[in-house]
CSV table of C-alpha atoms in Angstrom, one decimal:
chain,number,residue,atom,x,y,z
A,25,UNK,CA,0.5,-0.1,0.4
A,26,UNK,CA,1.1,3.5,-0.7
A,27,UNK,CA,1.6,6.3,2.1
A,28,UNK,CA,-1.3,8.0,1.1
A,29,UNK,CA,-3.5,4.4,1.7
A,30,UNK,CA,-2.1,3.8,5.2
A,31,UNK,CA,-2.8,8.0,5.8
A,32,UNK,CA,-6.3,7.2,5.1
A,33,UNK,CA,-7.0,4.1,7.0
A,34,UNK,CA,-4.9,6.1,9.8
A,35,UNK,CA,-7.5,9.1,9.4
A,36,UNK,CA,-10.8,6.8,8.8
A,37,UNK,CA,-10.0,5.1,12.5
A,38,UNK,CA,-9.6,7.8,13.8
A,39,UNK,CA,-13.1,9.2,12.8
A,40,UNK,CA,-15.2,6.0,13.1
A,41,UNK,CA,-13.7,6.0,16.7
A,42,UNK,CA,-14.4,9.6,17.4
A,43,UNK,CA,-18.0,9.8,16.1
A,44,UNK,CA,-18.7,6.7,18.1
A,45,UNK,CA,-16.8,7.1,21.3
A,46,UNK,CA,-18.7,9.6,24.7
A,47,UNK,CA,-17.7,12.8,24.1
A,48,UNK,CA,-15.3,14.4,26.1
A,49,UNK,CA,-16.1,17.4,29.0
A,50,UNK,CA,-15.6,20.4,26.9
A,51,UNK,CA,-13.2,22.7,28.4
A,52,UNK,CA,-14.9,24.9,30.8
A,53,UNK,CA,-16.9,21.5,31.8
A,54,UNK,CA,-13.4,19.6,32.9
A,55,UNK,CA,-11.5,19.5,36.4
A,56,UNK,CA,-8.4,21.0,35.1
A,57,UNK,CA,-7.2,24.4,35.7
A,58,UNK,CA,-6.9,27.5,33.5
A,59,UNK,CA,-3.3,29.0,34.0
A,60,UNK,CA,-4.3,32.3,31.7
A,61,UNK,CA,-3.4,33.6,28.6
A,62,UNK,CA,-0.4,34.8,29.5
A,63,UNK,CA,1.6,31.3,30.4
A,64,UNK,CA,1.1,31.2,26.6
A,65,UNK,CA,2.5,34.4,25.3
A,66,UNK,CA,6.0,34.9,25.8
A,67,UNK,CA,8.0,35.0,22.6
A,68,UNK,CA,9.7,31.5,23.5
A,69,UNK,CA,6.3,30.0,23.5
A,70,UNK,CA,3.6,30.7,21.1
A,71,UNK,CA,4.3,35.1,21.4
A,72,UNK,CA,6.8,34.9,18.5
A,73,UNK,CA,6.2,37.8,16.0
A,74,UNK,CA,7.5,35.7,12.9
A,75,UNK,CA,6.7,32.3,12.1
A,76,UNK,CA,9.7,29.3,13.3
A,77,UNK,CA,10.3,27.1,11.1
A,78,UNK,CA,12.3,25.1,13.6
A,79,UNK,CA,9.9,23.5,15.5
A,80,UNK,CA,6.4,21.5,14.9
A,81,UNK,CA,4.7,24.5,15.6
A,82,UNK,CA,5.1,28.2,14.2
A,83,UNK,CA,5.1,29.7,17.5
A,84,UNK,CA,3.2,32.7,16.4
A,85,UNK,CA,-0.1,31.0,17.5
A,86,UNK,CA,-0.7,34.2,20.8
A,87,UNK,CA,0.1,37.0,18.1
A,88,UNK,CA,-2.3,35.9,15.2
A,89,UNK,CA,-5.0,35.0,18.0
A,90,UNK,CA,-4.2,38.7,20.0
A,91,UNK,CA,-4.5,40.9,16.4
A,92,UNK,CA,-6.5,39.1,14.1
A,93,UNK,CA,-8.7,36.5,15.7
A,94,UNK,CA,-12.3,37.7,17.1
A,95,UNK,CA,-12.4,35.8,19.5
A,96,UNK,CA,-9.6,37.5,21.3
A,97,UNK,CA,-12.4,40.8,21.3
A,98,UNK,CA,-15.0,38.5,22.9
A,99,UNK,CA,-14.7,40.1,26.2
A,100,UNK,CA,-14.4,43.8,24.5
A,101,UNK,CA,-18.0,43.4,23.0
A,102,UNK,CA,-19.5,43.3,26.2
A,103,UNK,CA,-18.2,46.6,27.1
A,104,UNK,CA,-19.7,48.4,23.7
A,105,UNK,CA,-23.0,50.5,23.5
A,106,UNK,CA,-24.4,47.9,21.9
A,107,UNK,CA,-24.0,45.3,24.8
A,108,UNK,CA,-25.1,48.5,27.1
A,109,UNK,CA,-28.6,48.1,25.7
A,110,UNK,CA,-29.2,44.7,25.6
A,111,UNK,CA,-28.0,44.3,29.0
A,112,UNK,CA,-30.6,46.8,30.2
A,113,UNK,CA,-33.3,45.3,28.6
A,114,UNK,CA,-32.8,42.5,30.4
A,115,UNK,CA,-32.9,43.5,33.8
A,116,UNK,CA,-28.8,42.8,34.2
A,117,UNK,CA,-26.1,45.6,35.7
A,118,UNK,CA,-23.8,45.3,32.8
A,119,UNK,CA,-23.4,42.6,30.3
A,120,UNK,CA,-19.5,42.3,31.5
A,121,UNK,CA,-20.0,41.0,34.6
A,122,UNK,CA,-23.7,38.8,34.1
A,123,UNK,CA,-22.7,34.9,33.4
A,124,UNK,CA,-25.0,34.5,30.9
A,125,UNK,CA,-22.4,36.9,28.4
A,126,UNK,CA,-19.4,35.8,29.5
A,127,UNK,CA,-20.7,32.0,29.0
A,128,UNK,CA,-19.7,32.8,25.8
A,129,UNK,CA,-17.8,36.2,25.4
A,130,UNK,CA,-15.4,34.7,27.9
A,131,UNK,CA,-13.6,31.8,29.0
A,132,UNK,CA,-15.9,31.9,32.0
A,133,UNK,CA,-14.8,29.1,34.6
A,134,UNK,CA,-15.1,29.1,38.3
A,135,UNK,CA,-13.2,31.0,40.2
A,136,UNK,CA,-11.5,27.9,41.9
A,137,UNK,CA,-10.4,26.2,38.5
A,138,UNK,CA,-8.6,29.9,37.5
A,139,UNK,CA,-4.9,30.1,37.9
A,140,UNK,CA,-2.4,32.9,39.0
A,141,UNK,CA,-2.0,34.6,35.0
A,142,UNK,CA,-5.6,33.9,34.3
A,143,UNK,CA,-8.0,36.9,33.5
A,144,UNK,CA,-11.4,36.9,32.6
A,145,UNK,CA,-10.7,40.0,30.3
A,146,UNK,CA,-9.1,37.8,27.8
A,147,UNK,CA,-12.4,37.0,26.1
A,148,UNK,CA,-12.0,33.2,24.5
A,149,UNK,CA,-8.6,32.3,24.9
A,150,UNK,CA,-6.5,29.8,24.7
A,151,UNK,CA,-7.9,27.8,27.0
A,152,UNK,CA,-11.4,28.1,26.2
A,153,UNK,CA,-10.7,25.8,23.6
A,154,UNK,CA,-7.5,24.0,24.4
A,155,UNK,CA,-8.9,22.8,27.3
A,156,UNK,CA,-7.5,23.9,31.6
A,157,UNK,CA,-3.5,23.3,30.4
A,158,UNK,CA,-2.4,22.6,34.3
A,159,UNK,CA,-1.5,18.5,33.5
A,160,UNK,CA,-0.2,19.9,30.1
A,161,UNK,CA,1.3,22.9,30.1
A,162,UNK,CA,5.1,21.3,30.1
A,163,UNK,CA,4.3,18.1,28.4
A,164,UNK,CA,2.8,19.5,25.2
A,165,UNK,CA,6.4,21.8,24.4
A,166,UNK,CA,8.5,18.2,24.9
A,167,UNK,CA,8.7,16.9,21.6
A,168,UNK,CA,8.7,13.1,22.8
A,169,UNK,CA,5.1,13.4,24.2
A,170,UNK,CA,2.4,12.7,21.7
A,171,UNK,CA,-0.7,14.9,21.3
A,172,UNK,CA,-2.6,12.1,22.3
A,173,UNK,CA,-0.7,11.8,25.4
A,174,UNK,CA,-1.4,15.8,26.1
A,175,UNK,CA,-5.2,14.7,25.6
A,176,UNK,CA,-5.2,12.1,27.8
A,177,UNK,CA,-3.8,15.1,30.9
A,178,UNK,CA,-6.7,17.4,29.3
A,179,UNK,CA,-6.0,18.6,26.2
A,180,UNK,CA,-9.6,19.1,24.4
A,181,UNK,CA,-9.1,17.4,21.1
A,182,UNK,CA,-9.9,20.0,18.6
A,183,UNK,CA,-8.0,18.4,16.2
A,184,UNK,CA,-11.0,15.7,16.1
A,185,UNK,CA,-14.0,17.0,13.5
A,186,UNK,CA,-16.4,15.8,15.8
A,187,UNK,CA,-15.3,17.6,19.4
A,188,UNK,CA,-14.5,20.6,17.3
A,189,UNK,CA,-18.2,21.1,15.9
A,190,UNK,CA,-19.1,20.3,19.4
A,191,UNK,CA,-16.9,22.7,21.3
A,192,UNK,CA,-17.6,25.6,18.6
A,193,UNK,CA,-21.6,24.8,18.8
A,194,UNK,CA,-21.5,25.2,22.5
A,195,UNK,CA,-21.1,28.8,22.2
A,196,UNK,CA,-22.3,29.1,17.9
A,197,UNK,CA,-25.9,27.3,18.8
A,198,UNK,CA,-25.5,26.4,22.7
A,199,UNK,CA,-26.7,23.9,24.9
A,200,UNK,CA,-27.9,22.7,27.9
A,201,UNK,CA,-25.6,25.0,29.7
A,202,UNK,CA,-26.1,27.8,28.0
A,203,UNK,CA,-28.0,29.1,25.4
A,204,UNK,CA,-29.5,32.3,23.7
A,205,UNK,CA,-33.1,32.6,23.9
A,206,UNK,CA,-35.5,34.4,22.2
A,207,UNK,CA,-35.6,37.1,25.5
A,208,UNK,CA,-32.0,37.5,24.5
A,209,UNK,CA,-32.3,37.9,20.8
A,210,UNK,CA,-35.3,40.0,21.4
A,211,UNK,CA,-33.5,42.4,23.4
A,212,UNK,CA,-30.8,42.9,20.7
A,213,UNK,CA,-28.6,39.9,20.1
A,214,UNK,CA,-28.2,39.5,17.2
A,215,UNK,CA,-29.6,35.7,15.3
A,216,UNK,CA,-26.6,32.9,15.7
A,217,UNK,CA,-25.7,30.7,12.8
A,218,UNK,CA,-23.3,27.9,12.4
A,219,UNK,CA,-21.3,26.5,9.8
A,220,UNK,CA,-18.0,24.5,10.8
A,221,UNK,CA,-15.3,24.8,7.7
A,222,UNK,CA,-17.0,28.5,6.8
A,223,UNK,CA,-16.7,29.5,10.0
A,224,UNK,CA,-13.1,28.4,10.3
A,225,UNK,CA,-11.8,29.9,7.2
A,226,UNK,CA,-13.3,33.3,8.5
A,227,UNK,CA,-10.9,32.8,11.2
A,228,UNK,CA,-7.0,33.1,10.5
A,229,UNK,CA,-5.7,30.1,11.5
A,230,UNK,CA,-3.0,29.8,14.3
A,231,UNK,CA,-1.6,26.3,12.4
A,232,UNK,CA,-0.6,25.7,9.2
A,233,UNK,CA,-1.2,21.6,7.9
A,234,UNK,CA,2.4,20.7,6.5
A,235,UNK,CA,3.4,17.2,6.0
A,236,UNK,CA,4.7,17.6,10.0
A,237,UNK,CA,0.9,18.0,11.3
A,238,UNK,CA,0.0,15.5,9.2
A,239,UNK,CA,1.6,13.2,10.8
A,240,UNK,CA,0.8,14.4,14.2
A,241,UNK,CA,-3.2,14.7,13.6
A,242,UNK,CA,-6.2,13.8,11.4
A,243,UNK,CA,-6.9,16.3,8.5
A,244,UNK,CA,-10.5,16.3,6.5
A,245,UNK,CA,-11.5,17.8,3.3
A,246,UNK,CA,-13.8,21.0,3.4
A,247,UNK,CA,-17.1,18.7,2.5
A,248,UNK,CA,-16.2,16.0,5.3
A,249,UNK,CA,-16.0,19.5,7.8
A,250,UNK,CA,-19.3,20.3,6.2
A,251,UNK,CA,-20.9,17.4,6.8
A,252,UNK,CA,-19.7,16.3,10.4
A,253,UNK,CA,-20.4,20.2,11.4
A,254,UNK,CA,-24.1,20.0,10.0
A,255,UNK,CA,-24.5,16.2,12.0
A,256,UNK,CA,-23.3,17.7,15.4
A,257,UNK,CA,-25.1,21.1,15.2
A,258,UNK,CA,-28.8,19.0,13.9
A,259,UNK,CA,-27.8,16.7,16.6
A,260,UNK,CA,-27.7,20.2,18.9
A,261,UNK,CA,-31.0,21.0,18.0
A,262,UNK,CA,-32.6,18.1,18.4
A,263,UNK,CA,-31.0,17.4,21.8
A,264,UNK,CA,-32.5,21.2,22.8
A,265,UNK,CA,-36.3,20.1,21.9
A,266,UNK,CA,-36.2,17.0,23.8
A,267,UNK,CA,-35.6,19.2,27.0
A,268,UNK,CA,-36.5,22.0,29.2
A,269,UNK,CA,-36.9,24.5,26.8
A,270,UNK,CA,-39.4,22.7,25.0
A,271,UNK,CA,-41.2,20.3,27.8
A,272,UNK,CA,-41.2,23.5,31.0
A,273,UNK,CA,-44.5,24.4,31.5
A,274,UNK,CA,-44.2,28.2,30.3
A,275,UNK,CA,-47.2,29.5,28.0
A,276,UNK,CA,-44.9,29.6,25.0
A,277,UNK,CA,-41.8,27.5,24.0
A,278,UNK,CA,-38.5,28.5,24.0
A,279,UNK,CA,-39.0,30.3,20.5
A,280,UNK,CA,-35.6,30.7,19.6
A,281,UNK,CA,-35.3,26.7,19.1
A,282,UNK,CA,-38.5,27.8,15.6
A,283,UNK,CA,-37.9,29.2,12.1
A,284,UNK,CA,-37.2,33.3,13.5
A,285,UNK,CA,-38.4,34.2,9.8
A,286,UNK,CA,-41.5,32.2,9.9
A,287,UNK,CA,-42.7,35.0,11.8
A,288,UNK,CA,-40.4,38.4,11.3
A,289,UNK,CA,-40.1,38.4,7.8
A,290,UNK,CA,-43.2,37.9,7.2
A,291,UNK,CA,-46.3,40.8,6.5
A,292,UNK,CA,-49.5,40.5,7.9
A,293,UNK,CA,-51.0,41.2,4.7
A,294,UNK,CA,-49.8,38.2,2.9
A,295,UNK,CA,-52.1,35.7,2.9
A,296,UNK,CA,-50.0,32.9,1.7
A,297,UNK,CA,-47.4,30.8,3.5
A,298,UNK,CA,-43.9,28.9,2.1
A,299,UNK,CA,-44.0,25.4,1.5
A,300,UNK,CA,-40.5,24.1,1.8
A,301,UNK,CA,-38.8,20.9,1.5
A,302,UNK,CA,-40.3,18.7,4.1
A,303,UNK,CA,-43.0,20.9,4.9
A,304,UNK,CA,-45.8,19.6,2.1
A,305,UNK,CA,-48.0,18.2,4.6
A,306,UNK,CA,-47.7,20.8,7.4
A,307,UNK,CA,-51.1,22.7,7.9
A,308,UNK,CA,-51.3,26.7,7.6
A,309,UNK,CA,-50.3,28.3,10.7
A,310,UNK,CA,-48.2,26.4,12.2
A,311,UNK,CA,-44.9,27.7,13.2
A,312,UNK,CA,-42.1,25.5,11.9
A,313,UNK,CA,-39.4,24.4,13.7
A,314,UNK,CA,-35.5,25.3,13.0
A,315,UNK,CA,-34.3,22.7,10.6
A,316,UNK,CA,-31.7,24.4,8.8
A,317,UNK,CA,-28.8,21.7,9.8
A,318,UNK,CA,-31.2,18.9,9.3
A,319,UNK,CA,-31.9,19.6,5.9
A,320,UNK,CA,-28.2,19.8,5.2
A,321,UNK,CA,-28.0,16.5,6.9
A,322,UNK,CA,-30.4,14.8,4.7
A,323,UNK,CA,-28.1,16.5,1.6
A,324,UNK,CA,-25.5,14.6,3.4
A,325,UNK,CA,-27.9,11.0,4.0
A,326,UNK,CA,-28.6,11.2,0.0
A,327,UNK,CA,-24.9,10.1,-0.1
A,328,UNK,CA,-24.5,8.1,2.8
A,329,UNK,CA,-27.2,5.8,2.5
A,330,UNK,CA,-30.6,6.4,0.5
A,331,UNK,CA,-32.7,4.6,3.4
A,332,UNK,CA,-31.5,6.8,6.6
A,333,UNK,CA,-32.1,9.8,3.8
A,334,UNK,CA,-35.8,8.7,3.4
A,335,UNK,CA,-36.3,8.1,6.9
A,336,UNK,CA,-34.8,11.4,8.0
A,337,UNK,CA,-37.3,13.3,5.4
A,338,UNK,CA,-40.0,11.3,7.3
A,339,UNK,CA,-39.4,12.0,10.6
A,340,UNK,CA,-38.5,15.6,9.5
A,341,UNK,CA,-41.5,16.3,8.3
A,342,UNK,CA,-43.4,14.6,10.8
A,343,UNK,CA,-41.2,17.0,13.6
A,344,UNK,CA,-43.2,20.0,12.3
A,345,UNK,CA,-46.4,18.3,11.9
A,346,UNK,CA,-45.9,17.5,15.4
A,347,UNK,CA,-45.0,21.5,15.8
A,348,UNK,CA,-48.7,22.2,15.8
A,349,UNK,CA,-49.7,19.2,18.2
A,350,UNK,CA,-48.3,18.9,21.5
A,351,UNK,CA,-45.1,19.5,23.0
A,352,UNK,CA,-44.6,15.6,23.8
A,353,UNK,CA,-44.8,15.1,20.7
A,354,UNK,CA,-42.0,17.2,19.9
A,355,UNK,CA,-40.0,15.6,21.8
A,356,UNK,CA,-41.0,11.9,20.9
A,357,UNK,CA,-40.5,12.8,17.4
A,358,UNK,CA,-36.6,15.0,18.2
A,359,UNK,CA,-35.4,11.6,20.0
A,360,UNK,CA,-36.4,9.9,17.0
A,361,UNK,CA,-34.2,11.9,14.5
A,362,UNK,CA,-31.4,11.8,17.3
A,363,UNK,CA,-31.0,8.3,16.5
A,364,UNK,CA,-31.1,8.3,13.2
A,365,UNK,CA,-28.8,11.4,12.7
A,366,UNK,CA,-26.6,9.6,15.4
A,367,UNK,CA,-26.8,6.6,12.6
A,368,UNK,CA,-25.7,9.0,10.0
A,369,UNK,CA,-22.3,10.0,11.7
A,370,UNK,CA,-21.4,6.5,12.6
A,371,UNK,CA,-21.2,5.4,9.3
A,372,UNK,CA,-20.2,8.7,7.4
A,373,UNK,CA,-16.9,8.2,9.8
A,374,UNK,CA,-16.8,4.8,7.5
A,375,UNK,CA,-16.6,6.0,4.3
A,376,UNK,CA,-14.4,9.2,2.4
A,377,UNK,CA,-16.1,11.3,-0.2
A,378,UNK,CA,-14.5,11.5,-3.5
A,379,UNK,CA,-14.7,14.2,-6.3
A,380,UNK,CA,-17.8,12.6,-7.3
A,381,UNK,CA,-19.4,12.0,-3.9
A,382,UNK,CA,-18.9,16.2,-3.4
A,383,UNK,CA,-20.3,16.5,-7.0
A,384,UNK,CA,-22.9,14.5,-6.5
A,385,UNK,CA,-23.6,16.3,-3.0
A,386,UNK,CA,-23.1,19.7,-4.9
A,387,UNK,CA,-25.4,18.7,-7.6
A,388,UNK,CA,-28.2,17.7,-5.2
A,389,UNK,CA,-28.1,21.1,-3.4
A,390,UNK,CA,-28.2,23.2,-6.5
A,391,UNK,CA,-31.2,21.1,-7.6
A,392,UNK,CA,-33.0,21.2,-4.3
A,393,UNK,CA,-32.8,25.0,-4.5
A,394,UNK,CA,-33.7,25.4,-8.1
A,395,UNK,CA,-37.0,23.0,-7.1
A,396,UNK,CA,-37.6,25.6,-3.5
A,397,UNK,CA,-36.5,23.0,-1.0
A,398,UNK,CA,-34.1,26.4,-0.2
A,399,UNK,CA,-37.2,29.5,-0.5
A,400,UNK,CA,-36.3,30.3,3.5
A,401,UNK,CA,-33.4,32.4,4.2
A,402,UNK,CA,-31.9,30.0,6.8
A,403,UNK,CA,-32.0,27.4,4.5
A,404,UNK,CA,-30.7,29.4,1.9
A,405,UNK,CA,-27.6,30.7,3.8
A,406,UNK,CA,-26.9,27.1,5.1
A,407,UNK,CA,-26.6,26.3,1.2
A,408,UNK,CA,-24.8,29.1,-0.2
A,409,UNK,CA,-22.0,27.9,2.2
A,410,UNK,CA,-22.2,24.3,1.5
A,411,UNK,CA,-22.2,25.3,-2.3
A,412,UNK,CA,-19.1,27.4,-1.8
A,413,UNK,CA,-17.0,25.1,-0.1
A,414,UNK,CA,-17.7,21.6,-2.0
A,415,UNK,CA,-17.2,23.9,-5.1
A,416,UNK,CA,-13.4,25.2,-3.5
A,417,UNK,CA,-12.8,21.3,-3.2
A,418,UNK,CA,-13.2,20.1,-6.3
A,419,UNK,CA,-11.3,22.8,-8.2
A,420,UNK,CA,-14.6,24.7,-9.7
A,421,UNK,CA,-14.3,27.9,-8.2
A,422,UNK,CA,-12.9,29.8,-10.9
A,423,UNK,CA,-15.7,29.1,-13.3
A,424,UNK,CA,-18.1,29.3,-10.4
A,425,UNK,CA,-17.0,32.8,-8.7
A,426,UNK,CA,-19.7,35.6,-10.2
A,427,UNK,CA,-22.7,33.3,-8.8
A,428,UNK,CA,-21.1,32.2,-5.5
A,429,UNK,CA,-20.3,36.1,-4.9
A,430,UNK,CA,-24.5,36.6,-6.1
A,431,UNK,CA,-25.4,33.8,-3.6
A,432,UNK,CA,-23.6,35.7,-0.8
A,433,UNK,CA,-24.8,39.0,-1.9
A,434,UNK,CA,-28.8,37.4,-1.8
A,435,UNK,CA,-27.8,36.0,1.7
A,436,UNK,CA,-26.1,38.9,3.6
A,437,UNK,CA,-29.4,40.4,4.9
A,438,UNK,CA,-32.1,38.7,5.8
A,439,UNK,CA,-34.3,41.6,5.2
A,440,UNK,CA,-33.6,42.2,1.5
A,441,UNK,CA,-33.5,38.3,0.7
A,442,UNK,CA,-35.8,37.6,-2.4
A,443,UNK,CA,-36.3,33.6,-3.3
A,444,UNK,CA,-37.3,34.2,-6.9
A,445,UNK,CA,-34.1,35.5,-7.1
A,446,UNK,CA,-32.0,33.1,-5.3
A,447,UNK,CA,-33.7,30.3,-7.6
A,448,UNK,CA,-32.6,32.4,-10.8
A,449,UNK,CA,-29.0,32.8,-9.5
A,450,UNK,CA,-29.1,28.8,-8.8
A,451,UNK,CA,-30.0,28.0,-12.0
A,452,UNK,CA,-27.6,30.6,-13.7
A,453,UNK,CA,-24.7,28.1,-11.2
A,454,UNK,CA,-26.1,25.5,-12.9
A,455,UNK,CA,-25.3,26.5,-15.9
A,456,UNK,CA,-22.0,28.0,-15.4
A,457,UNK,CA,-21.1,24.4,-13.6
A,458,UNK,CA,-22.1,22.1,-16.4
């Protein structure tokens, strides 16, 4: 076998184990102390001004993060005029001391887990993603210590797609511990959206995927990163649909779990409602559950196992129907869907997405969009990000750049999104690709 084949099976084994193993605690949940960004910032550690070619890593990661990564400014955002206004509407004294804000705008851990160099004002710093460094701060600099050994000592396995997605989603969507509720968004917080591969590209990487990196850690294509990110996002949404935000005895269930634009983007003078993917049998007036990620998962399932895809379509429609029935039905269908999505994650780990598979996914996305599956804004937003990253993967970026740019302009603002124009641009994109 060639070295590439060995590498493929190594990555495959990692993906399979990651997909079915129990998830590690997120950095804020673990018991290790967080020593603070200052412990990583010296010029002989990760604070070098220029990349160092004599080590496995560049050693300028702190400089990249502090100067160019928006995570470094997360705490600072809480001091802004807009944040102060949101806090006031929520009845909070201020945003920069409120737990519901610090949960995602800082490395918010209990005081007993904070080392001497730890500062909340550092925002989303090193250990917010890489885990408390108390037990690996020394060993991770030792060339004789493997990455897996450091993970065993408490380093969070960000190299694993499934674990990386769970980490990002804990703030960019939410979980049982922290969640941007309808009340928070009603006070002025922006709507949250997520796509793992695109979001990674938007922030400057503080690592280089070179031959040395490939030997130490698994890598994945844009398409595979997207696929596992969408599956993780759908799993997060389905978990929340089974929890207290749905089941607690309030007048309304948590409205942030539903499609925002079904209420906020429709005129009362329009006597129609948008039928879209998996909504043919839904009664007019039902408020649809947010399912943008779930629809992307169905696209992925068509490439992995068509039987799973059919079951997902059936249950996705049942979930939307349940939104007009009762809460216990929402919980039951969400539970069924979660089980199917878990199986898809397991199956996806065991296959490789080559160019032919990626082209088929791309074709399905474009054709479904032309047929109206993504008439809603959130569906269109997810479809655009997926289409672009797959086009990059199959090296067809040049011939489709004009249409991709146009699609992105159309989803820049949810208030100006026009479904008919979106479909028209997808038709032009299909022609350009062919």
